[in-house]
PDB file of C-alpha atoms and ligand atoms in Angstrom:
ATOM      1  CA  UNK A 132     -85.410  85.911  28.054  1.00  0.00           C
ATOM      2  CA  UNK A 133     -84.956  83.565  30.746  1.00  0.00           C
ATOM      3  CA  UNK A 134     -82.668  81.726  33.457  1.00  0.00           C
ATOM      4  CA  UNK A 135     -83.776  78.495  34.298  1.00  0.00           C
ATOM      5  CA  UNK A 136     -83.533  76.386  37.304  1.00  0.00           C
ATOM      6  CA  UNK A 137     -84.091  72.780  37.710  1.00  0.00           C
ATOM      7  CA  UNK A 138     -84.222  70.204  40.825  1.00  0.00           C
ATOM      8  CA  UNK A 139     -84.004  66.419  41.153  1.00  0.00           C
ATOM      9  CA  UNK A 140     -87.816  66.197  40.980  1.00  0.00           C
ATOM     10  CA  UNK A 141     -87.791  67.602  37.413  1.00  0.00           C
ATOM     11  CA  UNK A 142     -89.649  71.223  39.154  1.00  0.00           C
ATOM     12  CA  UNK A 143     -88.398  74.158  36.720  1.00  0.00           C
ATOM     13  CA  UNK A 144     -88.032  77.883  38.098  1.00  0.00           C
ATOM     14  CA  UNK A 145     -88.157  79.989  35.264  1.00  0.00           C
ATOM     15  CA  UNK A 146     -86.810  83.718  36.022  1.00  0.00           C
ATOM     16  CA  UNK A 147     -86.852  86.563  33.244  1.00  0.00           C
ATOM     17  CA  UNK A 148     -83.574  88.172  33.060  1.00  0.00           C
ATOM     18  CA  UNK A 149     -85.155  91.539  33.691  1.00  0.00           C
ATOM     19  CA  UNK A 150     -86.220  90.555  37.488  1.00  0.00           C
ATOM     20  CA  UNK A 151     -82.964  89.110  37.890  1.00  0.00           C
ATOM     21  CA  UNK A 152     -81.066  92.226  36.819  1.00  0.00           C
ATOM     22  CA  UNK A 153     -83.323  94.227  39.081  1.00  0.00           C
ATOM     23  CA  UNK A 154     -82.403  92.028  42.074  1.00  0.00           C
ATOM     24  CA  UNK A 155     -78.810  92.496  41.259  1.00  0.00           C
ATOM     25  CA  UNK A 156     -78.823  96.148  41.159  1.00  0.00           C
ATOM     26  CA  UNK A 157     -80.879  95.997  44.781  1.00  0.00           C
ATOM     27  CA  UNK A 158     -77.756  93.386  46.085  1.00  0.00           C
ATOM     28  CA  UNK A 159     -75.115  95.804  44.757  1.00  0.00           C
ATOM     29  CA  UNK A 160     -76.529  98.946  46.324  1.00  0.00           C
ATOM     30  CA  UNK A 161     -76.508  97.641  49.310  1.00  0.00           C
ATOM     31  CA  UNK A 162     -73.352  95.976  49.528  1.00  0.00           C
ATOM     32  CA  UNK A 163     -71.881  94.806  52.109  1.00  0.00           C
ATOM     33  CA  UNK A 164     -75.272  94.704  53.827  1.00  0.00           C
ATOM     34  CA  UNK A 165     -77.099  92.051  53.054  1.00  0.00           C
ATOM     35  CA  UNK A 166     -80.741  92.675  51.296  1.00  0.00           C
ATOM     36  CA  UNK A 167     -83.767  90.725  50.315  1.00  0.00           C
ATOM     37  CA  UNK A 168     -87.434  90.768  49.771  1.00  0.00           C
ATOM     38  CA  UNK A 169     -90.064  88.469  48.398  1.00  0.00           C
ATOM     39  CA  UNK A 170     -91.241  87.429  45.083  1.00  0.00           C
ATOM     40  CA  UNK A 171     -94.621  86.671  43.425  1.00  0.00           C
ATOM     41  CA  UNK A 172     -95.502  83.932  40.219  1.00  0.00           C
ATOM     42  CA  UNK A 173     -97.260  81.524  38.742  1.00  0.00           C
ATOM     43  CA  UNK A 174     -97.457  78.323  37.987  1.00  0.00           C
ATOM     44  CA  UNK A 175     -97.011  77.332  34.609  1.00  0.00           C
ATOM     45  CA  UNK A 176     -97.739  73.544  34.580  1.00  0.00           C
ATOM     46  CA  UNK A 177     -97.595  71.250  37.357  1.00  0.00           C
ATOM     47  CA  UNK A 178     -93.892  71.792  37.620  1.00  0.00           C
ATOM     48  CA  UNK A 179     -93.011  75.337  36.355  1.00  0.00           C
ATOM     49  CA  UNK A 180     -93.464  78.518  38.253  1.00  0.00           C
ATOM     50  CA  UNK A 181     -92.512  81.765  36.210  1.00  0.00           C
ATOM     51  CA  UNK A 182     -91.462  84.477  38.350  1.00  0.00           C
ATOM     52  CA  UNK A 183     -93.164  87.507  37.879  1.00  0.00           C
ATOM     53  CA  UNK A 184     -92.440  90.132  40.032  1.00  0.00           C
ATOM     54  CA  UNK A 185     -89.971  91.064  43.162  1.00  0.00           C
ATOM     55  CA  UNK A 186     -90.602  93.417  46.268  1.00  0.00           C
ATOM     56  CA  UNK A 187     -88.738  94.865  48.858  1.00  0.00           C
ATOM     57  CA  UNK A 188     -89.586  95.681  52.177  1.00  0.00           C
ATOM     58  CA  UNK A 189     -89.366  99.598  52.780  1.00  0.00           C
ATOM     59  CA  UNK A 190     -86.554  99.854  54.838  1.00  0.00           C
ATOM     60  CA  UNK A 191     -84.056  97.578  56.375  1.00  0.00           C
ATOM     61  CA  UNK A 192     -82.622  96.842  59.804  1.00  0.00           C
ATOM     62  CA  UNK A 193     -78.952  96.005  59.518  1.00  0.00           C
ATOM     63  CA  UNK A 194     -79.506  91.532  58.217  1.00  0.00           C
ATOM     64  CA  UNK A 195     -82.773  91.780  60.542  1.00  0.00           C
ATOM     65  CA  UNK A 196     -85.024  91.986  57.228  1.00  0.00           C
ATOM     66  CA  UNK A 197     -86.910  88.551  57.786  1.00  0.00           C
ATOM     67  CA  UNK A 198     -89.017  90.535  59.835  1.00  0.00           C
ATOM     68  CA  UNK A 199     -90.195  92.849  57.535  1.00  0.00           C
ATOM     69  CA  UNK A 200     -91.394  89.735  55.733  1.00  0.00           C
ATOM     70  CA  UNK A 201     -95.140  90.368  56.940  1.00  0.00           C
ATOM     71  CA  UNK A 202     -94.940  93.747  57.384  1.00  0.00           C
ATOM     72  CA  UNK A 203     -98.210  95.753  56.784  1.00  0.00           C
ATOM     73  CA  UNK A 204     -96.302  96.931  53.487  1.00  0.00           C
ATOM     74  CA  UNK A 205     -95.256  93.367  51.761  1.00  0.00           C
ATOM     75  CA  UNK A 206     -99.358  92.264  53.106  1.00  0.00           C
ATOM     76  CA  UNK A 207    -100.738  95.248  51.423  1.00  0.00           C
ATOM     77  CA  UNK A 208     -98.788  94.701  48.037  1.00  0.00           C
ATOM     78  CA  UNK A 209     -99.216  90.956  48.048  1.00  0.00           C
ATOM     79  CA  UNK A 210    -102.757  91.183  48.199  1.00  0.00           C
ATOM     80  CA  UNK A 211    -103.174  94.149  45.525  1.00  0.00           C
ATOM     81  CA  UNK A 212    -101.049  91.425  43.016  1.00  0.00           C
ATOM     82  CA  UNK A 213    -103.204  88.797  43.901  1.00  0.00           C
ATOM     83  CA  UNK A 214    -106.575  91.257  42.926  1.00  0.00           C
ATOM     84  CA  UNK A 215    -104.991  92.435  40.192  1.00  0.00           C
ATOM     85  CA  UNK A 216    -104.499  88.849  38.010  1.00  0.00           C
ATOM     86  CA  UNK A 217    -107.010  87.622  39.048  1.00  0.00           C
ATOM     87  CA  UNK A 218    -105.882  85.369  41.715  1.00  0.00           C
ATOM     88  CA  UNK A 219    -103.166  83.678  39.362  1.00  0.00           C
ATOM     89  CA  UNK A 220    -100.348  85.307  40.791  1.00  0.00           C
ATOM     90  CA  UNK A 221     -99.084  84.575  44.090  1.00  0.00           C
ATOM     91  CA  UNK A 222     -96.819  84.601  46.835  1.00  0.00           C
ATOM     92  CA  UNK A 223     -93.726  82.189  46.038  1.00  0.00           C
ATOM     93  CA  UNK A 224     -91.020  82.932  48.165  1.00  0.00           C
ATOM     94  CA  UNK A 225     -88.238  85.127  49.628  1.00  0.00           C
ATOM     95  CA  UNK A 226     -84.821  86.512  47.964  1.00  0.00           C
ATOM     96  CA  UNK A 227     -81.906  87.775  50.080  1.00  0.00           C
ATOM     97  CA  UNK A 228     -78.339  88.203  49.331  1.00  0.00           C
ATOM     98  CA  UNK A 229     -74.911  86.629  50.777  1.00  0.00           C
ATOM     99  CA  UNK A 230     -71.920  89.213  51.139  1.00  0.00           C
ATOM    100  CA  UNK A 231     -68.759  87.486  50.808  1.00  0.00           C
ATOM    101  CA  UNK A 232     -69.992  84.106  51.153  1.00  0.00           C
ATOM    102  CA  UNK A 233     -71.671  81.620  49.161  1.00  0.00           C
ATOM    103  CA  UNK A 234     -75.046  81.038  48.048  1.00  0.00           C
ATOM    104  CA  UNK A 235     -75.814  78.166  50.550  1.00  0.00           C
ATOM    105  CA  UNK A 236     -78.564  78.810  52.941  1.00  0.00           C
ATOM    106  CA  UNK A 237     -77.878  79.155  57.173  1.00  0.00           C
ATOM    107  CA  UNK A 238     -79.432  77.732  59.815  1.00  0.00           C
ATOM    108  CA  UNK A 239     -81.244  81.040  60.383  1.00  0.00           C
ATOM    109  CA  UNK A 240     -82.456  80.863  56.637  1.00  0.00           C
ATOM    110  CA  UNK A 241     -83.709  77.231  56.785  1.00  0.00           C
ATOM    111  CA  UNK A 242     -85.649  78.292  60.151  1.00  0.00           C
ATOM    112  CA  UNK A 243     -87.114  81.258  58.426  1.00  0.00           C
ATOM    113  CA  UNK A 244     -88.474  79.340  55.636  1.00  0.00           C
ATOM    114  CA  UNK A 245     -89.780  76.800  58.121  1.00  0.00           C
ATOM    115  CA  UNK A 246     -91.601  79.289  59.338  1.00  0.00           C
ATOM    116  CA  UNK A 247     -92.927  81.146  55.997  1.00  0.00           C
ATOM    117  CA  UNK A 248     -94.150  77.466  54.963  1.00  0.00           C
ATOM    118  CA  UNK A 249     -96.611  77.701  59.044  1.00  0.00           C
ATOM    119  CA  UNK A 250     -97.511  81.079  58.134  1.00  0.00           C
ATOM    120  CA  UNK A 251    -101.557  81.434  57.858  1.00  0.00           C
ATOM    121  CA  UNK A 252    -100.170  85.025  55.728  1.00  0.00           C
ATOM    122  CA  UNK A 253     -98.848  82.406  52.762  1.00  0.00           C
ATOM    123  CA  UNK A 254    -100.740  80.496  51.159  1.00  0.00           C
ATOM    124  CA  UNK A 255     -97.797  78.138  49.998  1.00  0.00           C
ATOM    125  CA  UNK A 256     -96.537  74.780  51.505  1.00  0.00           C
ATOM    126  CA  UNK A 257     -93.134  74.729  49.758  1.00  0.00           C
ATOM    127  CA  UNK A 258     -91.703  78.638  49.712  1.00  0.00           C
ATOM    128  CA  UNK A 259     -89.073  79.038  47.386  1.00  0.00           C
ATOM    129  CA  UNK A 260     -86.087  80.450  48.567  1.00  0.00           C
ATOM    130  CA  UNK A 261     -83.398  82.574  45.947  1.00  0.00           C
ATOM    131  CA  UNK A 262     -79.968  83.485  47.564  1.00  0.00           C
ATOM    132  CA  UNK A 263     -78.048  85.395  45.142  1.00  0.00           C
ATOM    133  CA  UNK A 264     -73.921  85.532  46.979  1.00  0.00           C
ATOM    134  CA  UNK A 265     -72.156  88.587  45.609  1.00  0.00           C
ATOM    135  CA  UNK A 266     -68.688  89.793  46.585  1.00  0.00           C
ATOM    136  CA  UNK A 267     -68.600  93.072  45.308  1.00  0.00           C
ATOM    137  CA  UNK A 268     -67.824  91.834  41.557  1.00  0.00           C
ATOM    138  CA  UNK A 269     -69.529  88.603  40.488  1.00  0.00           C
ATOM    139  CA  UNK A 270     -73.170  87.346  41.371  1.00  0.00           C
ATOM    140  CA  UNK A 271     -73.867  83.692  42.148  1.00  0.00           C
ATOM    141  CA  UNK A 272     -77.730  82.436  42.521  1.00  0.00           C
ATOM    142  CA  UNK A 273     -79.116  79.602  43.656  1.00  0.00           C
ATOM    143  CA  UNK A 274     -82.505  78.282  44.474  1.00  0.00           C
ATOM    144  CA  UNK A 275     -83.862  75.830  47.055  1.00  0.00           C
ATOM    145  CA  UNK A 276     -87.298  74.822  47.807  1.00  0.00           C
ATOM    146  CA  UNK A 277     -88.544  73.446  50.768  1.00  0.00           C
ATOM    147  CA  UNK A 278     -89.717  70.283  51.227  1.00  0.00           C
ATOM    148  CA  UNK A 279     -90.118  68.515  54.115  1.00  0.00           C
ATOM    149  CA  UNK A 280     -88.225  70.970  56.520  1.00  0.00           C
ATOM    150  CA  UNK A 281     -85.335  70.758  54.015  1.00  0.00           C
ATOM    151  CA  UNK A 282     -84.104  73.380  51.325  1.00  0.00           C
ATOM    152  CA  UNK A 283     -83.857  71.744  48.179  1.00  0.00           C
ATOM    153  CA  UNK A 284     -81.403  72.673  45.907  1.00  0.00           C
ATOM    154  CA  UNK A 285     -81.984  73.557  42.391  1.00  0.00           C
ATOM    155  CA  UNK A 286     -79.469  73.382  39.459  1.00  0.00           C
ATOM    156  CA  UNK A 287     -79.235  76.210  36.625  1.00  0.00           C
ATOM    157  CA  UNK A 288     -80.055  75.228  33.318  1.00  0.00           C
ATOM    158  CA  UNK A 289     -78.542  76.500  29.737  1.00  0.00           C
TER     159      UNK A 289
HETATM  160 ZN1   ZN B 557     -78.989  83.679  54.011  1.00  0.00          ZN
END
């Protein structure tokens, strides 16, 4: 039913293999551009989040997608979610894929987050980040959090 993730700290990720599939369709499709979006959860305990739910933004600029990140669009739908449980789901982080390269995030990726974690349009301190690498065949995920202007990486568990 579900992948799991796990960091140093003992914090689990825990994604359904339905939302996972869905994000590899989205990387596939647009392969070799590189694609992303955000994703929405809650927390399970104080250390699990359960991913719930992925969105895209509408349309894509070449790799400029970060800055569709608070488009009207992504506001709108986070804030319909967040009516419509009740508050208990919320804003995690961002997803994005790697084209011929590995899952490890750039400088551009670790500044972006930096700046997610600053935004008053978040309400989260440590933004999860997914990067799934795909090279026209196999997927490869990985998850970081930040934490103290660092990603942190997160190991998957069987
Ligand atoms: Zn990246």
């Amino acid at each position: 039913m579900y992948r799991r993730y796990i960091n140093s700290d003992g914090l689990v990720i825990m994604l359904p293999y339905q939302i996972f599939e869905e994000i590899k369709v989205q990387v596939a499709k647009f392969y070799p551009v590189e694609c992303g979006g955000i994703f929405v959860g809650k927390l399970l305990d104080n250390n699990s989040v359960l991913i719930v739910e992925i969105m895209m933004p509408e349309k894509f600029k070449s790799n400029r997608f970060w800055f569709y990140r608070i488009s009207a669009f992504l506001n709108n739908w986070l804030s319909n979610v967040f009516k419509r449980n009740n508050g208990e789901v919320m804003y995690l982080g961002e997803w994005h894929s790697h084209c011929d390269a590995p899952p490890y995030p750039s400088k551009k990726d670790l500044g972006s987050m930096i700046r997610i974690a600053q935004s008053e349009n978040v309400r989260i301190q440590t933004p999860l980040m997914l990067i799934v690498a795909y090279d026209g065949k196999n997927y490869n995920e990985q998850f970081y959090i930040l934490f103290e202007n660092k990603l942190i990486q997160y190991a998957k568990q069987d």
